[in-house]
Coordinates of C-alpha atoms in Angstrom, one line a residue:
Chain A
X1 CA -0.1 0.0 0.1
X2 CA 1.2 3.5 -0.8
X3 CA 2.5 5.8 2.2
X4 CA 0.3 8.1 3.7
X5 CA 2.4 11.0 2.1
X6 CA 1.9 9.6 -1.5
X7 CA -1.8 9.4 -1.3
X8 CA -1.8 13.1 0.3
X9 CA -0.3 14.4 -2.8
X10 CA -2.4 12.2 -5.1
X11 CA -5.6 13.7 -3.1
X12 CA -4.2 17.2 -3.7
X13 CA -3.1 17.0 -7.4
X14 CA -6.4 15.0 -8.4
X15 CA -9.0 17.2 -6.8
X16 CA -7.3 20.8 -6.8
X17 CA -7.8 21.5 -10.6
X18 CA -11.6 20.8 -10.5
X19 CA -11.8 22.6 -7.1
X20 CA -9.8 25.6 -8.4
X21 CA -11.9 25.9 -11.7
X22 CA -15.3 25.5 -9.9
X23 CA -14.5 28.0 -7.1
X24 CA -13.0 30.7 -9.4
X25 CA -15.7 30.4 -12.2
X26 CA -18.8 29.5 -10.1
X27 CA -18.3 30.5 -6.6
X28 CA -16.3 33.5 -6.5
X29 CA -18.5 35.4 -9.0
X30 CA -21.6 35.1 -6.7
X31 CA -19.6 37.1 -3.9
X32 CA -18.2 39.3 -6.5
X33 CA -21.6 40.2 -7.9
X34 CA -22.7 41.0 -4.4
X35 CA -19.7 43.3 -4.0
X36 CA -20.0 45.1 -7.4
X37 CA -23.7 45.6 -6.5
X38 CA -23.0 48.2 -4.0
X39 CA -21.1 50.4 -6.6
X40 CA -22.1 52.6 -9.6
X41 CA -20.1 51.7 -12.4
X42 CA -20.3 52.1 -16.0
X43 CA -17.8 49.3 -16.9
X44 CA -15.0 51.9 -17.7
X45 CA -13.6 54.6 -15.4
X46 CA -14.0 55.0 -11.8
X47 CA -16.6 53.3 -9.9
X48 CA -18.4 55.0 -7.1
X49 CA -19.6 53.4 -3.7
X50 CA -23.3 54.0 -3.3
X51 CA -24.1 51.4 -0.5
X52 CA -27.3 49.8 -1.0
X53 CA -28.7 52.4 -3.4
X54 CA -28.7 49.7 -6.3
X55 CA -30.8 47.4 -4.2
X56 CA -33.3 50.4 -3.2
X57 CA -33.7 51.4 -6.7
X58 CA -34.4 47.7 -8.1
X59 CA -37.2 47.1 -5.4
X60 CA -38.8 50.5 -6.4
X61 CA -38.5 49.6 -10.2
X62 CA -41.7 48.4 -11.4
X63 CA -40.0 46.6 -14.3
X64 CA -38.3 44.5 -11.7
X65 CA -41.5 43.4 -10.2
X66 CA -42.9 42.8 -13.6
X67 CA -40.0 40.5 -14.4
X68 CA -40.3 38.8 -11.0
X69 CA -44.0 38.2 -11.9
X70 CA -43.2 36.9 -15.3
X71 CA -40.6 34.3 -13.7
X72 CA -43.2 33.2 -11.2
X73 CA -45.7 32.8 -14.1
X74 CA -43.0 30.6 -15.9
X75 CA -42.6 28.7 -12.4
X76 CA -46.2 28.0 -12.0
X77 CA -46.8 27.1 -15.7
X78 CA -43.8 24.6 -15.4
X79 CA -45.2 23.0 -12.1
X80 CA -48.7 22.7 -13.2
X81 CA -47.9 22.0 -16.8
X82 CA -44.7 20.0 -17.2
X83 CA -44.9 17.9 -13.9
X84 CA -48.6 16.5 -14.4
X85 CA -48.1 16.0 -18.0
X86 CA -44.8 14.4 -17.8
X87 CA -46.1 12.1 -15.0
X88 CA -49.3 11.2 -17.0
X89 CA -47.1 10.3 -19.9
X90 CA -44.5 8.3 -17.6
X91 CA -47.5 6.3 -16.3
X92 CA -48.9 5.3 -19.6
X93 CA -45.4 4.9 -21.3
X94 CA -43.9 2.9 -18.5
X95 CA -44.2 -0.4 -20.5
X96 CA -41.3 -1.2 -22.8
X97 CA -43.3 -1.8 -26.1
X98 CA -42.2 -0.6 -29.3
X99 CA -45.0 1.8 -29.4
X100 CA -44.2 3.5 -26.0
X101 CA -40.6 3.6 -26.9
X102 CA -41.6 5.5 -30.0
X103 CA -43.7 8.2 -28.2
X104 CA -40.9 8.3 -25.6
X105 CA -38.4 9.2 -28.3
X106 CA -40.6 11.8 -29.9
X107 CA -41.5 13.4 -26.6
X108 CA -37.9 13.8 -25.6
X109 CA -36.9 15.0 -29.2
X110 CA -37.2 19.0 -28.4
X111 CA -34.8 18.5 -25.7
X112 CA -31.8 18.0 -27.8
X113 CA -32.6 21.1 -29.8
X114 CA -30.8 24.4 -28.8
X115 CA -33.0 26.9 -27.2
X116 CA -32.3 29.3 -29.7
X117 CA -33.8 27.1 -32.4
X118 CA -36.8 26.5 -30.3
X119 CA -37.1 30.0 -29.8
X120 CA -36.9 30.9 -33.5
X121 CA -39.4 28.2 -34.6
X122 CA -41.9 29.2 -32.0
X123 CA -41.3 32.8 -33.0
X124 CA -42.4 31.9 -36.5
X125 CA -45.4 29.7 -35.3
X126 CA -46.6 32.8 -33.2
X127 CA -46.0 35.2 -36.3
X128 CA -49.2 37.4 -36.6
X129 CA -49.4 37.3 -40.3
X130 CA -48.0 34.0 -41.5
X131 CA -47.7 32.1 -38.4
X132 CA -48.7 28.5 -38.1
X133 CA -51.1 29.1 -35.2
X134 CA -52.9 32.1 -36.8
X135 CA -53.3 30.4 -40.3
X136 CA -54.7 27.4 -38.4
X137 CA -57.2 29.2 -36.5
X138 CA -58.5 31.0 -39.5
X139 CA -58.7 27.9 -41.5
X140 CA -60.9 26.6 -39.0
X141 CA -62.9 29.6 -38.7
X142 CA -61.7 30.9 -35.5
X143 CA -60.5 34.2 -36.9
X144 CA -61.6 36.1 -33.9
X145 CA -59.3 33.9 -31.7
X146 CA -56.0 35.1 -33.7
X147 CA -53.6 37.2 -31.8
X148 CA -50.2 38.9 -32.2
X149 CA -49.2 36.4 -29.7
X150 CA -45.7 37.7 -28.9
X151 CA -46.6 41.5 -28.9
X152 CA -49.6 41.7 -26.9
X153 CA -49.0 42.4 -23.2
X154 CA -50.3 39.7 -20.9
X155 CA -50.9 37.1 -23.6
X156 CA -47.1 37.1 -24.9
X157 CA -45.7 35.7 -21.6
X158 CA -48.1 33.0 -21.6
X159 CA -47.5 32.3 -25.3
X160 CA -43.9 31.9 -24.2
X161 CA -44.5 29.5 -21.5
X162 CA -45.8 26.9 -24.2
X163 CA -42.4 26.4 -26.2
X164 CA -40.7 26.2 -22.8
X165 CA -43.0 23.5 -21.5
X166 CA -43.0 21.9 -25.0
X167 CA -39.1 21.3 -24.9
X168 CA -38.9 20.4 -21.0
X169 CA -41.6 17.7 -20.5
X170 CA -39.4 14.9 -22.1
X171 CA -36.7 14.8 -19.4
X172 CA -39.3 15.0 -16.5
X173 CA -41.2 12.1 -18.1
X174 CA -37.9 10.1 -18.2
X175 CA -37.2 11.0 -14.5
X176 CA -40.9 9.7 -13.4
X177 CA -40.4 6.5 -15.6
X178 CA -37.0 5.7 -13.8
X179 CA -38.8 6.3 -10.4
X180 CA -42.0 4.3 -11.4
X181 CA -39.8 1.4 -12.4
X182 CA -38.1 1.3 -8.9
X183 CA -41.4 0.7 -7.2
X184 CA -41.3 -3.1 -6.5
X185 CA -44.1 -5.1 -8.0
X186 CA -45.2 -6.6 -4.6
X187 CA -46.5 -3.1 -3.6
X188 CA -48.7 -3.1 -7.0
X189 CA -49.9 -6.6 -6.2
X190 CA -50.6 -5.6 -2.4
X191 CA -52.6 -2.4 -3.4
X192 CA -54.5 -4.6 -6.1
X193 CA -55.4 -7.1 -3.4
X194 CA -56.7 -4.2 -1.2
X195 CA -58.8 -3.3 -4.1
X196 CA -57.3 -0.2 -5.0
X197 CA -57.7 1.0 -8.7
X198 CA -57.1 4.1 -11.2
X199 CA -57.3 7.4 -9.3
X200 CA -57.1 5.9 -5.8
X201 CA -54.0 3.9 -6.5
X202 CA -52.2 6.6 -8.0
X203 CA -52.9 9.0 -5.2
X204 CA -52.5 6.6 -2.3
X205 CA -49.9 4.3 -3.5
X206 CA -47.8 5.3 -6.5
X207 CA -47.6 9.1 -5.7
X208 CA -46.4 8.7 -2.2
X209 CA -44.0 6.0 -3.4
X210 CA -42.3 8.5 -5.8
X211 CA -43.1 11.7 -3.7
X212 CA -39.3 12.3 -3.4
X213 CA -38.9 12.2 -7.2
X214 CA -41.8 14.8 -7.4
X215 CA -40.0 17.1 -5.0
X216 CA -36.8 16.7 -7.1
X217 CA -38.6 17.7 -10.2
X218 CA -40.4 20.5 -8.5
X219 CA -37.0 21.9 -7.5
X220 CA -35.6 21.4 -11.1
X221 CA -38.8 23.4 -12.4
X222 CA -38.1 26.1 -10.1
X223 CA -34.5 26.5 -10.8
X224 CA -35.1 26.1 -14.5
X225 CA -37.8 28.4 -14.6
X226 CA -35.5 31.3 -12.7
X227 CA -32.8 30.4 -15.5
X228 CA -35.1 31.1 -18.4
X229 CA -33.4 33.6 -20.6
X230 CA -32.6 32.2 -24.2
X231 CA -36.2 31.8 -25.3
X232 CA -37.2 35.3 -24.3
X233 CA -34.0 36.7 -25.6
X234 CA -34.5 35.0 -29.1
X235 CA -38.3 35.6 -29.5
X236 CA -38.8 39.2 -27.8
X237 CA -35.8 40.2 -26.3
X238 CA -38.1 41.1 -23.1
X239 CA -40.2 43.5 -25.1
X240 CA -42.5 45.1 -26.2
X241 CA -42.3 47.7 -23.8
X242 CA -40.6 45.1 -21.4
X243 CA -43.6 43.2 -21.0
X244 CA -41.9 40.0 -21.5
X245 CA -38.9 40.8 -19.3
X246 CA -37.5 38.2 -16.9
X247 CA -35.0 38.6 -14.2
X248 CA -32.2 37.3 -16.3
X249 CA -33.2 39.4 -19.2
X250 CA -33.5 42.4 -17.0
X251 CA -30.1 41.8 -15.6
X252 CA -28.8 41.4 -19.1
X253 CA -30.5 44.4 -20.5
X254 CA -29.2 46.7 -17.6
X255 CA -25.7 45.5 -17.9
X256 CA -24.9 45.0 -21.5
X257 CA -27.4 47.3 -23.2
X258 CA -27.4 50.5 -21.0
X259 CA -23.9 49.6 -19.1
X260 CA -24.9 49.7 -15.8
X261 CA -22.4 47.2 -14.4
X262 CA -23.2 47.8 -10.6
X263 CA -26.8 47.7 -11.1
X264 CA -26.7 44.5 -13.1
X265 CA -24.6 42.9 -10.5
X266 CA -27.0 43.7 -7.7
X267 CA -29.8 42.2 -9.8
X268 CA -27.6 39.0 -10.0
X269 CA -27.5 38.9 -6.3
X270 CA -31.1 39.2 -6.0
X271 CA -31.8 36.5 -8.5
X272 CA -29.6 34.4 -6.3
X273 CA -31.5 35.1 -3.1
X274 CA -35.0 34.7 -4.9
X275 CA -33.6 31.2 -6.0
X276 CA -32.5 30.3 -2.7
X277 CA -35.8 31.4 -1.0
X278 CA -38.2 29.6 -3.4
X279 CA -36.1 26.2 -3.3
X280 CA -36.3 26.7 0.4
X281 CA -40.1 27.3 0.5
X282 CA -40.8 24.4 -1.9
X283 CA -38.6 22.1 0.5
X284 CA -40.5 23.1 3.6
X285 CA -43.9 22.9 1.9
X286 CA -43.4 19.4 0.2
X287 CA -41.6 18.0 3.2
X288 CA -44.7 18.7 5.4
X289 CA -47.1 17.2 2.9
X290 CA -44.9 14.0 2.7
X291 CA -45.1 13.6 6.5
Chain B
X1 CA -79.5 -23.4 -10.1
X2 CA -80.9 -20.9 -12.6
X3 CA -80.2 -18.1 -10.5
X4 CA -76.5 -19.2 -10.3
X5 CA -76.3 -19.3 -14.0
X6 CA -77.6 -15.9 -14.6
X7 CA -75.2 -14.7 -12.0
X8 CA -72.4 -16.3 -13.7
X9 CA -73.2 -15.0 -17.3
X10 CA -73.9 -11.6 -15.6
X11 CA -70.4 -11.6 -14.1
X12 CA -68.9 -12.9 -17.6
X13 CA -70.9 -10.1 -19.3
X14 CA -69.6 -7.7 -16.8
X15 CA -66.0 -8.6 -17.3
X16 CA -66.5 -8.8 -21.0
X17 CA -67.9 -5.1 -21.0
X18 CA -65.0 -4.2 -18.7
X19 CA -62.6 -5.6 -21.3
X20 CA -64.3 -3.8 -24.0
X21 CA -64.1 -0.4 -22.2
X22 CA -60.5 -1.2 -21.2
X23 CA -59.7 -1.8 -24.9
X24 CA -61.6 1.3 -26.1
X25 CA -59.9 3.4 -23.5
X26 CA -56.4 2.2 -24.3
X27 CA -57.1 2.8 -28.1
X28 CA -58.2 6.4 -27.1
X29 CA -55.1 6.9 -25.1
X30 CA -53.1 5.6 -27.9
X31 CA -54.7 8.2 -30.0
X32 CA -54.1 10.8 -27.5
X33 CA -50.4 9.9 -27.1
X34 CA -50.1 9.9 -31.0
X35 CA -51.6 13.4 -31.0
X36 CA -49.1 14.5 -28.3
X37 CA -46.2 13.1 -30.2
X38 CA -47.3 15.0 -33.3
X39 CA -47.4 18.1 -31.2
X40 CA -43.8 17.4 -30.3
X41 CA -42.6 16.6 -33.9
X42 CA -44.7 18.6 -36.2
X43 CA -42.7 22.0 -35.5
X44 CA -39.5 20.1 -36.4
X45 CA -41.1 18.7 -39.6
X46 CA -42.3 22.1 -40.3
X47 CA -38.8 23.4 -40.0
X48 CA -37.4 21.2 -42.5
X49 CA -40.0 21.6 -45.1
X50 CA -39.8 25.3 -44.7
X51 CA -36.2 25.3 -45.3
X52 CA -36.5 24.1 -48.6
X53 CA -39.3 26.6 -49.8
X54 CA -39.1 30.0 -51.6
X55 CA -40.2 32.9 -49.2
X56 CA -43.6 33.3 -51.2
X57 CA -44.4 29.5 -51.0
X58 CA -43.6 29.9 -47.0
X59 CA -46.0 32.7 -46.6
X60 CA -48.9 31.2 -49.0
X61 CA -48.7 27.5 -48.3
X62 CA -47.6 27.1 -44.8
X63 CA -48.5 23.5 -44.4
X64 CA -47.8 22.1 -47.7
X65 CA -44.8 20.4 -49.0
X66 CA -42.6 22.8 -51.0
X67 CA -43.8 23.6 -54.6
X68 CA -40.1 23.5 -55.7
X69 CA -37.5 21.9 -53.4
X70 CA -35.0 24.7 -53.1
X71 CA -31.8 23.2 -52.1
X72 CA -29.9 26.5 -52.7
X73 CA -31.6 27.6 -49.5
X74 CA -29.3 25.2 -47.5
X75 CA -26.1 26.3 -49.5
X76 CA -26.8 30.1 -49.4
X77 CA -27.5 29.8 -45.5
X78 CA -24.2 28.0 -45.1
X79 CA -22.2 30.5 -47.2
X80 CA -24.1 33.8 -45.9
X81 CA -24.2 32.7 -42.4
X82 CA -20.5 31.5 -42.3
X83 CA -21.9 28.5 -40.7
X84 CA -18.8 26.4 -41.6
X85 CA -16.8 28.4 -39.2
X86 CA -19.6 28.3 -36.4
X87 CA -19.8 24.6 -36.9
X88 CA -15.9 24.4 -36.2
X89 CA -16.3 26.7 -33.2
X90 CA -19.1 24.8 -31.7
X91 CA -17.4 21.6 -32.3
X92 CA -14.0 22.6 -31.0
X93 CA -15.3 24.3 -27.9
X94 CA -17.7 21.5 -27.1
X95 CA -15.2 18.7 -27.5
X96 CA -12.5 20.6 -25.6
X97 CA -14.9 21.3 -22.6
X98 CA -16.2 17.5 -22.5
X99 CA -12.8 16.2 -22.3
X100 CA -11.9 18.7 -19.5
X101 CA -15.0 18.0 -17.7
X102 CA -14.3 14.1 -17.9
X103 CA -10.8 14.1 -16.7
X104 CA -11.3 16.8 -13.9
X105 CA -14.8 15.5 -13.0
X106 CA -14.0 11.9 -12.7
X107 CA -10.7 12.3 -10.9
X108 CA -12.4 14.7 -8.3
X109 CA -15.3 12.2 -8.0
X110 CA -12.8 9.3 -7.5
X111 CA -11.0 11.2 -4.8
X112 CA -14.1 12.4 -3.0
X113 CA -15.6 8.9 -3.0
X114 CA -12.5 6.9 -1.9
X115 CA -10.3 8.9 0.4
X116 CA -10.9 10.5 3.8
X117 CA -9.4 13.9 4.3
X118 CA -10.0 17.1 6.2
X119 CA -11.8 19.1 3.8
X120 CA -13.7 16.5 2.1
X121 CA -17.2 17.7 3.4
X122 CA -16.7 21.2 2.6
X123 CA -15.4 20.3 -0.9
X124 CA -18.6 17.8 -1.3
X125 CA -21.2 20.4 -0.3
X126 CA -19.4 23.2 -2.2
X127 CA -19.9 21.0 -5.6
X128 CA -23.4 20.1 -4.6
X129 CA -24.4 23.6 -4.0
X130 CA -23.0 24.3 -7.5
X131 CA -26.1 22.1 -8.8
X132 CA -28.7 24.7 -7.8
X133 CA -26.8 28.0 -8.6
X134 CA -28.4 29.9 -11.2
X135 CA -25.9 30.8 -14.1
X136 CA -27.5 34.0 -14.9
X137 CA -26.7 35.3 -11.5
X138 CA -22.8 34.9 -12.3
X139 CA -22.8 36.5 -15.7
X140 CA -22.0 40.0 -14.9
X141 CA -19.1 39.3 -12.5
X142 CA -17.7 36.4 -14.8
X143 CA -17.9 38.9 -17.6
X144 CA -15.8 41.5 -15.6
X145 CA -13.4 38.7 -14.1
X146 CA -12.8 37.4 -17.8
X147 CA -12.2 41.1 -18.9
X148 CA -9.6 41.3 -16.2
X149 CA -7.9 38.1 -17.4
X150 CA -8.0 39.1 -21.1
X151 CA -9.9 35.9 -21.7
X152 CA -13.1 37.6 -23.4
X153 CA -13.1 36.7 -27.1
X154 CA -11.1 33.6 -26.8
X155 CA -12.0 29.8 -26.6
X156 CA -11.1 29.9 -23.1
X157 CA -14.0 32.4 -22.3
X158 CA -16.3 29.4 -23.1
X159 CA -14.4 26.2 -22.4
X160 CA -13.5 27.4 -18.7
X161 CA -16.8 28.3 -17.6
X162 CA -18.6 25.4 -19.3
X163 CA -16.3 22.8 -17.6
X164 CA -16.7 24.7 -14.2
X165 CA -20.3 24.8 -14.5
X166 CA -20.8 21.0 -15.6
X167 CA -18.3 19.7 -12.9
X168 CA -21.0 19.4 -10.1
X169 CA -23.1 17.0 -12.3
X170 CA -20.1 15.3 -13.5
X171 CA -18.8 14.7 -10.1
X172 CA -22.0 13.8 -8.5
X173 CA -22.4 11.2 -11.2
X174 CA -19.1 9.9 -10.8
X175 CA -19.3 9.7 -7.2
X176 CA -22.4 7.5 -7.4
X177 CA -20.7 5.3 -9.9
X178 CA -17.6 4.8 -7.8
X179 CA -19.6 3.4 -5.0
X180 CA -20.4 0.5 -7.1
X181 CA -16.7 -0.6 -8.0
X182 CA -15.5 -2.9 -5.4
X183 CA -12.4 -1.7 -3.3
X184 CA -10.6 -4.9 -3.7
X185 CA -9.7 -4.2 -7.4
X186 CA -7.7 -1.3 -6.3
X187 CA -6.0 -3.3 -3.7
X188 CA -5.1 -6.0 -6.2
X189 CA -3.6 -3.2 -8.3
X190 CA -1.5 -1.8 -5.4
X191 CA 0.0 -5.0 -4.5
X192 CA 1.2 -5.4 -8.3
X193 CA 3.0 -2.0 -7.4
X194 CA 1.2 0.7 -9.0
X195 CA 0.7 4.1 -7.4
X196 CA -2.6 5.9 -7.2
X197 CA -2.4 7.3 -10.6
X198 CA -1.6 4.0 -12.0
X199 CA -4.6 2.5 -10.2
X200 CA -6.8 5.4 -11.4
X201 CA -5.6 5.4 -15.0
X202 CA -5.1 1.7 -15.6
X203 CA -8.0 0.4 -13.5
X204 CA -10.5 2.9 -12.3
X205 CA -10.9 5.0 -15.4
X206 CA -11.5 2.0 -17.9
X207 CA -14.1 0.7 -15.5
X208 CA -16.1 3.9 -15.6
X209 CA -17.0 3.6 -19.3
X210 CA -20.7 3.7 -18.8
X211 CA -20.7 6.8 -16.6
X212 CA -18.2 8.4 -19.0
X213 CA -20.7 8.1 -21.8
X214 CA -23.4 9.5 -19.6
X215 CA -21.5 12.6 -18.4
X216 CA -20.1 13.1 -22.1
X217 CA -23.6 13.1 -23.5
X218 CA -25.0 15.4 -21.0
X219 CA -22.3 17.8 -21.2
X220 CA -22.3 17.7 -25.0
X221 CA -25.9 18.6 -25.4
X222 CA -25.5 21.3 -22.8
X223 CA -22.3 22.9 -24.5
X224 CA -23.6 22.4 -28.1
X225 CA -26.8 24.3 -27.2
X226 CA -25.5 26.8 -25.1
X227 CA -26.6 30.5 -25.9
X228 CA -26.1 32.8 -22.8
X229 CA -22.4 32.3 -22.1
X230 CA -21.7 32.8 -25.8
X231 CA -23.8 35.8 -26.1
X232 CA -21.9 37.5 -23.2
X233 CA -18.4 36.4 -23.5
X234 CA -18.1 36.2 -27.3
X235 CA -18.3 39.2 -29.6
X236 CA -15.6 38.4 -32.3
X237 CA -17.3 37.2 -35.5
X238 CA -14.6 34.5 -35.8
X239 CA -15.3 32.9 -32.6
X240 CA -19.2 32.7 -32.8
X241 CA -20.9 29.3 -32.0
X242 CA -23.9 28.0 -33.8
X243 CA -26.6 29.1 -31.6
X244 CA -25.0 32.6 -31.4
X245 CA -24.8 33.1 -35.2
X246 CA -28.3 31.6 -35.5
X247 CA -29.6 34.2 -33.1
X248 CA -27.7 36.7 -35.0
X249 CA -28.6 35.3 -38.5
X250 CA -32.4 35.8 -37.8
X251 CA -31.7 39.4 -36.8
X252 CA -29.5 40.2 -39.9
X253 CA -31.7 38.3 -42.5
X254 CA -34.9 38.7 -40.6
X255 CA -37.1 39.1 -43.5
X256 CA -35.5 36.1 -45.5
X257 CA -37.5 33.5 -43.6
X258 CA -36.4 30.4 -45.7
X259 CA -32.9 31.2 -45.5
X260 CA -33.1 31.5 -41.8
X261 CA -35.2 28.1 -41.7
X262 CA -32.3 26.6 -44.0
X263 CA -29.5 27.8 -41.4
X264 CA -31.7 26.2 -38.6
X265 CA -32.0 23.0 -40.4
X266 CA -28.2 22.8 -40.8
X267 CA -27.7 23.6 -37.3
X268 CA -30.0 20.9 -35.7
X269 CA -29.0 18.0 -38.0
X270 CA -25.9 17.0 -36.0
X271 CA -27.8 16.8 -32.8
X272 CA -30.8 15.1 -34.2
X273 CA -28.5 12.4 -35.7
X274 CA -26.3 12.2 -32.2
X275 CA -29.7 11.6 -30.6
X276 CA -31.1 9.2 -32.9
X277 CA -27.9 7.2 -32.7
X278 CA -27.4 7.4 -28.9
X279 CA -31.0 7.6 -28.0
X280 CA -30.8 4.8 -25.1
X281 CA -27.6 5.9 -23.6
X282 CA -29.0 9.7 -23.6
X283 CA -32.2 8.4 -21.7
X284 CA -30.3 6.7 -19.2
X285 CA -28.0 9.5 -18.8
X286 CA -30.8 11.9 -18.3
X287 CA -32.2 9.7 -15.8
X288 CA -29.0 9.1 -14.0
X289 CA -28.2 12.7 -14.2
X290 CA -31.4 14.4 -12.9
X291 CA -33.0 11.8 -10.6
X292 CA -30.9 12.7 -7.7
X293 CA -29.8 16.2 -8.9

């Protein structure tokens, strides 16, 4: 066996590169953005210490609240859209038949596309003049239902939730299939003997068995929805009139369009805090439910 | 006696009906599933047919197959969008980052799963916290840091943060997998006189093939499709990756829809091919990667 000294040097040499890269590019920036957040700085020239003014300004900026509201709409639409649909698909496609394998592949397919491509395709689908959605509505005589999907405030953020959900259901479905396959057949037998069927079996047996997975998917939905950026950047840039602004696009536009680095950093820090809060709240809520 | 028969037939009828209902339901269910599959595949199909249309054809007959199959769209998109360069950049950045992620991630995963040392718990919880950190909250400071380090507009501006952000999931998967490798294997190799590096390189790493595949695929999809890092850290035309040049493409050629569709068709083909070939492994990888993430 090697001497302690030799394994110590192995530990250090094998772990340090990963640790260093991770700390420099992931951990330090978090603290650095909190630090930059207390300055007013245009990216060049001198920065001026202004204490918590940036944070105060953010909290009074109605665009920030609009962005937060839009992000929360995405969170809710992910939790009530992606999770139930994915769970339903998983329950039906659990069997390993050719048919269910085919459907699974189809459902997962959008996931491998770049978010930019998803955004662009759906941007065209929503196009007011020649978009697939409006021409389809006109073809079936529902002319009054047509909209300028991405430019009408209040409709547009809902329109944006569709492509996001469309491309994210696949992975959640796979997670649920894996969890369902882990339930031992004896539990199904026991439930059948007790006469549990359909909905009752789902809510009293299956769901509690995979509850921890449901919680994990909720956390993934929350953190995923707070990360949303690409689709909106490609489809609307956050407009028109900032009606589709999200926290991340708000951060981006403030930093890289109007060059307020300090302000953008403060927004970054707030995104961090909000994620932590939401994940914490979800943890508390779902834990109580499980007990 | 008679009563009993009636009851029996009643029960039979009942179960017969139930079977019929079940069959009908599963037929209906299948239809719904096929409908859902069409909902997920149709936009892609539409992308491919539109890529071969003239603009008028695209406006006037959005659902129909192209009147004339315009293969020129694809060539023009390739030329005008400088997509060869973008394809090279995406490939180079993605492959380098995947290799770096694999080496660093599996080594770190090995150390963290096998050895006891003082800061182990700190290191593990640091990496695991990384699974939940929203990347956009680090964009501004990363941009400023890289400006200081003169990294902006280099391949490193993408390779280093890609790897750093993928390490938590890679380490997590690697640690999980190492737990299934029996320790006796290492002891045997030690007795043969290998040092730890030898044990890792000759014994452990080769045993990790399944998890290497999983980590690579997850990382590949993430790096190949990334938009936000490329958008912020890359300005130079020569270094643009595919998603970035596509987004700009649609701004620059905004009115030439079939050209933009052509460019998108080119860009999605590699991932779709990879997906179709590696489907099973991707699905396994997704499950392994996210179930505990």
